[in-house]
mmCIF file of C-alpha atoms in Angstrom:
data_model
loop_
_atom_site.group_PDB
_atom_site.id
_atom_site.type_symbol
_atom_site.label_atom_id
_atom_site.label_comp_id
_atom_site.label_asym_id
_atom_site.label_seq_id
_atom_site.Cartn_x
_atom_site.Cartn_y
_atom_site.Cartn_z
ATOM 1 C CA MET R 1 -9.630 21.321 -18.835
ATOM 2 C CA SER R 2 -8.222 19.461 -16.110
ATOM 3 C CA PRO R 3 -5.960 16.303 -16.626
ATOM 4 C CA THR R 4 -7.540 12.820 -16.316
ATOM 5 C CA LEU R 5 -6.359 9.343 -16.389
ATOM 6 C CA GLU R 6 -7.915 8.822 -19.607
ATOM 7 C CA SER R 7 -6.576 12.233 -21.097
ATOM 8 C CA TYR R 8 -3.030 11.084 -20.070
ATOM 9 C CA CYS R 9 -3.856 7.714 -22.123
ATOM 10 C CA HIS R 10 -4.763 9.139 -25.409
ATOM 11 C CA ALA R 11 -2.108 11.731 -25.105
ATOM 12 C CA VAL R 12 0.596 8.699 -24.506
ATOM 13 C CA ILE R 13 -1.096 6.464 -27.356
ATOM 14 C CA CYS R 14 -1.190 9.406 -29.892
ATOM 15 C CA LYS R 15 2.568 10.013 -28.901
ATOM 16 C CA TYR R 16 4.241 6.338 -29.151
ATOM 17 C CA SER R 17 1.422 4.898 -31.508
ATOM 18 C CA GLU R 18 4.127 3.816 -33.750
ATOM 19 C CA ASN R 19 6.880 2.571 -31.136
ATOM 20 C CA TRP R 20 4.198 0.790 -29.134
ATOM 21 C CA PRO R 21 4.419 -0.125 -26.184
ATOM 22 C CA PRO R 22 6.192 2.845 -24.627
ATOM 23 C CA THR R 23 8.568 1.555 -21.837
ATOM 24 C CA GLU R 24 7.623 2.177 -18.490
ATOM 25 C CA GLN R 25 10.318 4.713 -18.126
ATOM 26 C CA LYS R 26 8.781 6.567 -20.565
ATOM 27 C CA LEU R 27 5.012 6.237 -19.330
ATOM 28 C CA ALA R 28 6.964 7.784 -15.927
ATOM 29 C CA GLU R 29 8.566 10.624 -17.801
ATOM 30 C CA GLU R 30 5.365 11.627 -19.580
ATOM 31 C CA PHE R 31 3.246 10.944 -15.670
ATOM 32 C CA LEU R 32 4.785 13.590 -13.933
ATOM 33 C CA PRO R 33 4.665 16.683 -15.973
ATOM 34 C CA PHE R 34 1.446 15.569 -17.545
ATOM 35 C CA PHE R 35 -0.532 16.027 -14.124
ATOM 36 C CA SER R 36 1.831 19.104 -12.865
ATOM 37 C CA LEU R 37 3.941 16.513 -10.783
ATOM 38 C CA THR R 38 7.697 17.477 -9.179
ATOM 39 C CA HIS R 39 9.236 15.559 -6.698
ATOM 40 C CA LEU R 40 6.237 13.258 -5.393
ATOM 41 C CA LEU R 41 6.547 14.463 -1.823
ATOM 42 C CA ASP R 42 4.637 16.250 0.161
ATOM 43 C CA ASN R 43 1.237 14.458 -0.320
ATOM 44 C CA GLN R 44 1.799 15.626 -4.634
ATOM 45 C CA LEU R 45 0.234 12.190 -5.187
ATOM 46 C CA PHE R 46 -2.415 11.847 -2.677
ATOM 47 C CA GLU R 47 -3.677 15.380 -3.744
ATOM 48 C CA LEU R 48 -3.705 14.398 -7.553
ATOM 49 C CA CYS R 49 -5.685 11.301 -6.597
ATOM 50 C CA GLN R 50 -8.269 13.608 -5.022
ATOM 51 C CA LYS R 51 -8.428 15.783 -8.096
ATOM 52 C CA LEU R 52 -8.546 12.687 -10.421
ATOM 53 C CA GLY R 53 -11.507 11.092 -8.273
ATOM 54 C CA VAL R 54 -9.870 8.440 -7.268
ATOM 55 C CA GLU R 55 -10.912 7.445 -3.690
ATOM 56 C CA ILE R 56 -7.860 6.531 -1.630
ATOM 57 C CA SER R 57 -8.241 4.467 1.878
ATOM 58 C CA PHE R 58 -5.732 2.959 4.141
ATOM 59 C CA ALA R 59 -6.371 -0.216 6.279
ATOM 60 C CA ALA R 60 -4.537 -3.465 8.347
ATOM 61 C CA LEU R 61 -4.041 -5.087 4.967
ATOM 62 C CA PRO R 62 -2.834 -8.628 5.787
ATOM 63 C CA GLU R 63 0.890 -9.372 5.403
ATOM 64 C CA GLY R 64 2.124 -9.593 1.743
ATOM 65 C CA LEU R 65 -0.831 -7.275 0.486
ATOM 66 C CA TYR R 66 0.776 -3.803 0.283
ATOM 67 C CA GLY R 67 -2.396 -2.439 -1.558
ATOM 68 C CA LEU R 68 -5.124 -2.670 -4.088
ATOM 69 C CA ASN R 69 -7.273 -1.158 -6.617
ATOM 70 C CA ALA R 70 -10.424 -1.588 -7.535
ATOM 71 C CA CYS R 71 -12.618 0.371 -10.672
ATOM 72 C CA HIS R 72 -16.568 -0.422 -11.197
ATOM 73 C CA SER R 73 -18.577 1.636 -13.773
ATOM 74 C CA ASN R 74 -16.918 5.273 -13.097
ATOM 75 C CA LYS R 75 -15.728 4.910 -9.727
ATOM 76 C CA ARG R 76 -11.777 3.979 -8.580
ATOM 77 C CA GLY R 77 -10.500 3.345 -5.308
ATOM 78 C CA ILE R 78 -7.018 2.114 -4.325
ATOM 79 C CA VAL R 79 -6.339 0.792 -0.699
ATOM 80 C CA LEU R 80 -3.052 1.249 1.103
ATOM 81 C CA THR R 81 -1.569 -0.713 4.482
ATOM 82 C CA SER R 82 -1.709 1.389 7.108
ATOM 83 C CA THR R 83 1.706 -0.363 8.003
ATOM 84 C CA GLU R 84 4.151 0.981 5.665
ATOM 85 C CA ILE R 85 7.342 -1.498 5.845
ATOM 86 C CA VAL R 86 10.045 0.788 4.371
ATOM 87 C CA PRO R 87 9.608 4.921 4.266
ATOM 88 C CA GLY R 88 8.237 5.492 0.995
ATOM 89 C CA GLY R 89 6.040 2.553 0.532
ATOM 90 C CA ASN R 90 2.907 4.055 0.052
ATOM 91 C CA THR R 91 4.214 6.422 -2.461
ATOM 92 C CA HIS R 92 5.418 3.428 -4.257
ATOM 93 C CA THR R 93 2.525 1.399 -4.054
ATOM 94 C CA LEU R 94 0.154 4.050 -4.530
ATOM 95 C CA LEU R 95 2.152 4.209 -7.897
ATOM 96 C CA HIS R 96 2.199 0.683 -8.584
ATOM 97 C CA GLU R 97 -1.924 0.956 -8.658
ATOM 98 C CA LEU R 98 -2.313 4.286 -10.330
ATOM 99 C CA ARG R 99 -0.338 2.184 -13.439
ATOM 100 C CA GLU R 100 -3.043 -0.807 -13.391
ATOM 101 C CA LEU R 101 -5.873 1.858 -13.611
ATOM 102 C CA LEU R 102 -3.980 3.538 -15.855
ATOM 103 C CA GLU R 103 -3.448 -0.275 -18.051
ATOM 104 C CA TYR R 104 -7.334 -0.015 -17.963
ATOM 105 C CA GLY R 105 -7.459 3.041 -19.347
ATOM 106 C CA PHE R 106 -5.228 1.605 -22.580
ATOM 107 C CA SER R 107 -7.406 -1.421 -22.592
ATOM 108 C CA ASP R 108 -10.411 0.328 -22.975
ATOM 109 C CA LEU R 109 -9.049 2.388 -25.781
ATOM 110 C CA GLY R 110 -8.299 -0.679 -27.555
ATOM 111 C CA ARG R 111 -3.989 -0.241 -26.727
ATOM 112 C CA PRO R 112 -3.177 -2.449 -23.948
ATOM 113 C CA THR R 113 0.540 -2.618 -23.242
ATOM 114 C CA VAL R 114 0.520 -5.538 -21.410
ATOM 115 C CA GLY R 115 -1.145 -9.090 -21.360
ATOM 116 C CA GLU R 116 -3.150 -9.576 -18.330
ATOM 117 C CA SER R 117 -0.264 -11.738 -16.234
ATOM 118 C CA GLY R 118 2.325 -9.175 -16.938
ATOM 119 C CA ILE R 119 1.014 -6.386 -15.100
ATOM 120 C CA GLU R 120 2.529 -6.577 -11.775
ATOM 121 C CA TYR R 121 6.335 -6.404 -13.009
ATOM 122 C CA HIS R 122 5.346 -3.246 -15.410
ATOM 123 C CA ALA R 123 3.455 -1.872 -12.344
ATOM 124 C CA GLU R 124 6.488 -2.506 -10.086
ATOM 125 C CA SER R 125 8.816 -0.905 -12.797
ATOM 126 C CA PHE R 126 6.570 1.976 -13.646
ATOM 127 C CA ALA R 127 6.576 3.135 -9.717
ATOM 128 C CA GLN R 128 10.518 2.894 -9.419
ATOM 129 C CA ALA R 129 10.783 4.987 -12.860
ATOM 130 C CA ALA R 130 8.516 7.369 -11.377
ATOM 131 C CA ARG R 131 9.987 7.933 -7.830
ATOM 132 C CA LEU R 132 13.410 8.066 -10.115
ATOM 133 C CA VAL R 133 12.297 10.783 -12.460
ATOM 134 C CA GLY R 134 10.880 12.440 -8.928
ATOM 135 C CA ALA R 135 14.411 12.224 -7.470
ATOM 136 C CA ARG R 136 15.574 13.600 -10.343
ATOM 137 C CA ASN R 137 13.758 16.320 -10.630
ATOM 138 C CA LEU R 138 13.914 17.146 -6.621
ATOM 139 C CA ALA R 139 17.595 17.320 -6.885
ATOM 140 C CA ALA R 140 17.549 19.876 -9.947
ATOM 141 C CA MET R 141 15.570 21.846 -7.795
ATOM 142 C CA LEU R 142 17.438 22.106 -4.986
ATOM 143 C CA LEU R 143 20.822 22.170 -6.461
ATOM 144 C CA THR R 144 19.225 25.491 -8.776
ATOM 145 C CA SER R 145 18.817 26.911 -5.487
ATOM 146 C CA ALA R 146 22.125 26.003 -4.113
ATOM 147 C CA ILE R 147 24.459 27.356 -6.780
ATOM 148 C CA GLU R 148 22.857 30.746 -6.270
ATOM 149 C CA ILE R 149 24.168 30.285 -2.402
ATOM 150 C CA GLU R 150 26.368 32.993 -2.119
ATOM 151 C CA THR R 151 29.488 31.753 0.660
ATOM 152 C CA LYS R 152 31.524 29.437 -1.509
ATOM 153 C CA TRP R 153 32.214 27.035 1.028
ATOM 154 C CA LYS R 154 28.446 27.345 2.107
ATOM 155 C CA ARG R 155 27.342 27.057 -1.593
ATOM 156 C CA TRP R 156 29.902 23.273 -1.647
ATOM 157 C CA LEU R 157 28.567 22.087 1.141
ATOM 158 C CA ALA R 158 24.824 22.544 0.481
ATOM 159 C CA VAL R 159 25.664 20.891 -3.561
ATOM 160 C CA GLY R 160 27.338 18.158 -1.364
ATOM 161 C CA GLY R 161 24.917 17.645 0.545
ATOM 162 C CA ILE R 162 21.772 17.714 -1.266
ATOM 163 C CA VAL R 163 24.042 15.121 -4.010
ATOM 164 C CA THR R 164 24.405 12.703 -1.236
ATOM 165 C CA MET R 165 20.983 12.844 -0.225
ATOM 166 C CA ASN R 166 19.907 12.341 -3.468
ATOM 167 C CA MET R 167 22.007 9.331 -4.282
ATOM 168 C CA ALA R 168 20.810 7.531 -0.860
ATOM 169 C CA HIS R 169 17.307 8.474 -2.240
ATOM 170 C CA ILE R 170 17.977 6.685 -5.526
ATOM 171 C CA VAL R 171 19.242 3.797 -4.194
ATOM 172 C CA GLY R 172 15.841 3.939 -1.974
ATOM 173 C CA CYS R 173 14.022 3.599 -4.984
ATOM 174 C CA PHE R 174 16.335 0.992 -6.547
ATOM 175 C CA MET R 175 15.993 -1.325 -3.890
ATOM 176 C CA HIS R 176 12.667 -0.930 -2.323
ATOM 177 C CA SER R 177 11.136 -3.847 -3.108
ATOM 178 C CA GLN R 178 14.575 -6.019 -1.712
ATOM 179 C CA LEU R 179 14.338 -3.759 1.080
ATOM 180 C CA GLU R 180 10.904 -4.489 1.632
ATOM 181 C CA ASP R 181 11.758 -8.219 1.765
ATOM 182 C CA ALA R 182 14.567 -7.798 4.290
ATOM 183 C CA VAL R 183 12.692 -6.047 6.622
ATOM 184 C CA ILE R 184 9.824 -8.949 6.436
ATOM 185 C CA GLN R 185 12.334 -11.511 6.719
ATOM 186 C CA GLN R 186 14.008 -10.030 9.775
ATOM 187 C CA ARG R 187 10.597 -9.908 11.233
ATOM 188 C CA ARG R 188 9.919 -13.524 10.745
ATOM 189 C CA LYS R 189 13.268 -14.561 12.130
ATOM 190 C CA GLN R 190 12.654 -12.226 15.657
ATOM 191 C CA LEU R 191 9.172 -14.507 16.041
ATOM 192 C CA GLN R 192 11.154 -17.642 15.315
ATOM 193 C CA MET W 1 -14.947 -8.118 27.162
ATOM 194 C CA SER W 2 -12.570 -5.051 27.047
ATOM 195 C CA PHE W 3 -9.746 -4.752 25.112
ATOM 196 C CA PRO W 4 -7.167 -5.294 27.729
ATOM 197 C CA ALA W 5 -9.510 -8.348 29.694
ATOM 198 C CA TYR W 6 -9.012 -9.974 26.039
ATOM 199 C CA LEU W 7 -5.235 -9.674 25.624
ATOM 200 C CA HIS W 8 -4.814 -10.620 29.564
ATOM 201 C CA GLU W 9 -6.871 -13.383 28.899
ATOM 202 C CA LEU W 10 -5.353 -14.575 25.925
ATOM 203 C CA ARG W 11 -1.894 -14.520 27.322
ATOM 204 C CA LYS W 12 -3.100 -16.564 30.565
ATOM 205 C CA SER W 13 -5.140 -19.341 28.609
ATOM 206 C CA ARG W 14 -1.590 -19.549 26.610
ATOM 207 C CA ARG W 15 0.025 -20.574 29.787
ATOM 208 C CA LEU W 16 2.542 -17.443 28.889
ATOM 209 C CA SER W 17 4.214 -15.087 31.326
ATOM 210 C CA LEU W 18 4.746 -11.169 29.634
ATOM 211 C CA LYS W 19 8.746 -12.387 29.737
ATOM 212 C CA GLN W 20 7.975 -15.249 27.452
ATOM 213 C CA VAL W 21 5.491 -13.282 25.018
ATOM 214 C CA GLU W 22 8.358 -10.733 25.042
ATOM 215 C CA ALA W 23 10.709 -13.023 23.629
ATOM 216 C CA LYS W 24 7.917 -14.524 20.926
ATOM 217 C CA ALA W 25 6.430 -11.356 20.040
ATOM 218 C CA GLY W 26 9.078 -8.982 20.213
ATOM 219 C CA VAL W 27 7.231 -6.615 22.431
ATOM 220 C CA SER W 28 8.488 -5.393 25.802
ATOM 221 C CA ASN W 29 6.963 -7.069 28.711
ATOM 222 C CA ALA W 30 6.323 -3.789 30.567
ATOM 223 C CA TYR W 31 4.690 -2.180 27.524
ATOM 224 C CA LEU W 32 2.136 -5.406 27.276
ATOM 225 C CA SER W 33 1.576 -5.046 30.776
ATOM 226 C CA GLN W 34 0.499 -1.646 30.419
ATOM 227 C CA LEU W 35 -1.675 -2.577 27.549
ATOM 228 C CA GLU W 36 -3.142 -5.721 29.640
ATOM 229 C CA ARG W 37 -4.050 -2.786 32.410
ATOM 230 C CA GLY W 38 -5.371 -0.395 30.151
ATOM 231 C CA ILE W 39 -3.037 2.350 30.457
ATOM 232 C CA ARG W 40 -2.197 1.837 27.121
ATOM 233 C CA LYS W 41 -4.345 2.448 23.959
ATOM 234 C CA PRO W 42 -4.509 -0.246 21.468
ATOM 235 C CA PRO W 43 -1.314 -0.761 19.835
ATOM 236 C CA HIS W 44 -0.394 0.090 16.475
ATOM 237 C CA PRO W 45 -1.557 -3.134 13.880
ATOM 238 C CA GLU W 46 2.180 -4.097 13.215
ATOM 239 C CA ILE W 47 2.373 -4.951 16.601
ATOM 240 C CA LEU W 48 -1.003 -6.869 17.030
ATOM 241 C CA GLN W 49 0.440 -8.950 13.949
ATOM 242 C CA ARG W 50 3.084 -9.888 16.074
ATOM 243 C CA LEU W 51 1.124 -10.773 18.872
ATOM 244 C CA ALA W 52 -1.299 -12.771 17.304
ATOM 245 C CA LYS W 53 1.681 -15.075 16.124
ATOM 246 C CA ALA W 54 2.913 -15.145 19.599
ATOM 247 C CA TYR W 55 -0.626 -16.273 20.527
ATOM 248 C CA GLU W 56 -1.526 -18.501 17.593
ATOM 249 C CA VAL W 57 -4.742 -16.595 16.962
ATOM 250 C CA PRO W 58 -5.835 -15.033 13.762
ATOM 251 C CA VAL W 59 -4.623 -11.710 13.362
ATOM 252 C CA GLU W 60 -8.373 -10.691 12.477
ATOM 253 C CA ASP W 61 -9.243 -11.407 16.186
ATOM 254 C CA LEU W 62 -6.786 -8.693 17.474
ATOM 255 C CA LEU W 63 -8.017 -6.154 14.905
ATOM 256 C CA ALA W 64 -11.520 -6.648 15.764
ATOM 257 C CA GLU W 65 -11.046 -6.565 19.474
ATOM 258 C CA ALA W 66 -8.808 -3.560 19.708
ATOM 259 C CA GLY W 67 -11.305 -2.067 17.204
ATOM 260 C CA PHE W 68 -9.216 -1.743 13.697
ATOM 261 C CA LEU W 69 -12.225 -3.849 12.182
ATOM 262 C CA GLU W 70 -14.998 -1.442 11.283
ATOM 263 C CA ASN W 71 -17.562 -4.086 12.345
ATOM 264 C CA LYS W 72 -17.301 -6.270 15.090
ATOM 265 C CA ALA W 73 -19.699 -8.420 13.734
ATOM 266 C CA ASP W 74 -16.953 -9.577 11.451
ATOM 267 C CA LYS W 75 -16.771 -12.843 12.966
ATOM 268 C CA GLY W 76 -20.004 -14.151 11.655
ATOM 269 C CA ILE W 77 -18.506 -13.358 8.023
ATOM 270 C CA THR W 78 -17.449 -17.139 7.177
ATOM 271 C CA ARG W 79 -14.638 -18.355 4.825
ATOM 272 C CA GLU W 80 -17.433 -19.667 2.286
ATOM 273 C CA LYS W 81 -19.453 -16.229 2.514
ATOM 274 C CA ILE W 82 -16.003 -14.247 1.391
ATOM 275 C CA GLU W 83 -15.051 -16.492 -0.943
ATOM 276 C CA LYS W 84 -18.953 -16.761 -2.704
ATOM 277 C CA ALA W 85 -18.837 -13.300 -2.288
ATOM 278 C CA PHE W 86 -15.585 -12.453 -4.208
ATOM 279 C CA ALA W 87 -16.281 -15.280 -6.707
ATOM 280 C CA HIS W 88 -19.718 -12.596 -7.537
ATOM 281 C CA VAL W 89 -17.307 -9.602 -7.591
ATOM 282 C CA VAL W 90 -14.775 -10.956 -10.197
ATOM 283 C CA SER W 91 -17.427 -12.409 -12.381
ATOM 284 C CA ASP W 92 -19.112 -8.993 -12.555
ATOM 285 C CA PRO W 93 -17.371 -7.381 -16.266
ATOM 286 C CA GLN W 94 -17.940 -3.606 -14.789
ATOM 287 C CA PHE W 95 -15.420 -4.267 -11.761
ATOM 288 C CA ARG W 96 -11.799 -4.648 -12.739
ATOM 289 C CA HIS W 97 -9.157 -5.121 -9.497
ATOM 290 C CA GLY W 98 -5.612 -5.349 -8.935
ATOM 291 C CA THR W 99 -2.968 -6.183 -5.919
ATOM 292 C CA ARG W 100 0.259 -5.411 -4.911
ATOM 293 C CA LEU W 101 0.856 -8.826 -3.520
ATOM 294 C CA LYS W 102 4.435 -10.209 -2.663
ATOM 295 C CA GLY W 103 5.231 -13.388 -1.522
ATOM 296 C CA VAL W 104 1.816 -14.465 -0.561
ATOM 297 C CA LYS W 105 -1.390 -15.800 -2.666
ATOM 298 C CA LEU W 106 -4.565 -13.983 -2.433
ATOM 299 C CA GLY W 107 -6.021 -15.416 0.804
ATOM 300 C CA PRO W 108 -9.734 -15.184 2.351
ATOM 301 C CA GLU W 109 -8.674 -11.599 4.297
ATOM 302 C CA ALA W 110 -7.231 -10.324 1.344
ATOM 303 C CA LYS W 111 -9.867 -11.552 -0.829
ATOM 304 C CA ARG W 112 -12.244 -9.533 1.934
ATOM 305 C CA PHE W 113 -11.275 -6.277 1.084
ATOM 306 C CA VAL W 114 -11.430 -6.550 -2.603
ATOM 307 C CA VAL W 115 -14.970 -7.617 -1.703
ATOM 308 C CA GLU W 116 -15.493 -4.323 0.706
ATOM 309 C CA VAL W 117 -13.898 -1.991 -1.906
ATOM 310 C CA TYR W 118 -16.239 -3.719 -4.495
ATOM 311 C CA GLU W 119 -19.433 -2.960 -2.277
ATOM 312 C CA LYS W 120 -18.847 0.683 -1.782
ATOM 313 C CA LEU W 121 -18.186 1.486 -5.247
ATOM 314 C CA SER W 122 -20.626 -0.101 -6.788
ATOM 315 C CA GLY W 123 -23.055 0.252 -3.783
ATOM 316 C CA ARG W 124 -24.169 -3.430 -3.284
ATOM 317 C CA LYS W 125 -23.771 -5.163 0.150
ATOM 318 C CA LEU W 126 -22.628 -8.852 -0.604
ATOM 319 C CA LEU W 127 -20.881 -9.546 3.151
ATOM 320 C CA GLN W 128 -23.461 -9.894 5.764
ATOM 321 C CA PRO W 129 -22.711 -10.991 9.279
ATOM 322 C CA GLU W 130 -24.528 -14.234 10.418
ATOM 323 C CA GLN W 131 -27.173 -13.617 12.676
ATOM 324 C CA PRO W 132 -26.202 -14.804 16.440
#
């Protein structure tokens, strides 16, 4: 049976019932393997949403609004901005919105993880944590291949390159929200 | 009126030269000229946002003229209608929604997107443009 958002919520509640609620880091670490996600690149998330029946669409959202999620009866939809401010922005936003959909699931099962006013911060933390788990998985996959390279200098070059790129990716994930704010500020200054 | 003609009229009505718009919006005057002459296709929404700020018009107007908004009759949907529809939507116990919103409040334009998603998911039409 294919995993669903509800089955994920069930699984998490069972695992962490004694120590509720789990941290966003824990939720992210459970999320990727539960849905057979590895690195979150190559439209993995979009394909997952398709399988889960979550309709994704893009629109020219007003400035400041990066995405929105909605749920009516058993139907779910996510709208993302068609103007990505920072590369990876829509992946981050999609994770954010999915986390909010998960919170509806936890609430329906009587185990909310946050009060209504706190979901924004938690969803942002989840998105960041999930991307970092993806970055870690990607680095592990690439390094596993790199250490098989026979020629020593090529092997070290590959390892060095992978580590460097991964560090840059990790910094990007950590600083994503600040990068978005900086780009917006810059644009506003240019218009003045 | 075509989008190129609309853009040209907008600039003329503000008595702005191409270079002045370039300075205000950060859009090259050569590119702007090509847009006004219809040589280039309507630009990306991000550029339309910059032009909207430079011309001091709602960005929805430019998006509608450029064909990015699905229904050009959107102009008939008033702010009051949007607020009323949004109030209905949030009071529906079967509906839940959330946003990734930074640095701004949920304004009429954003509320409208929430209503439109509600319409799609529920199959109910709440926003109808005013008849001309």
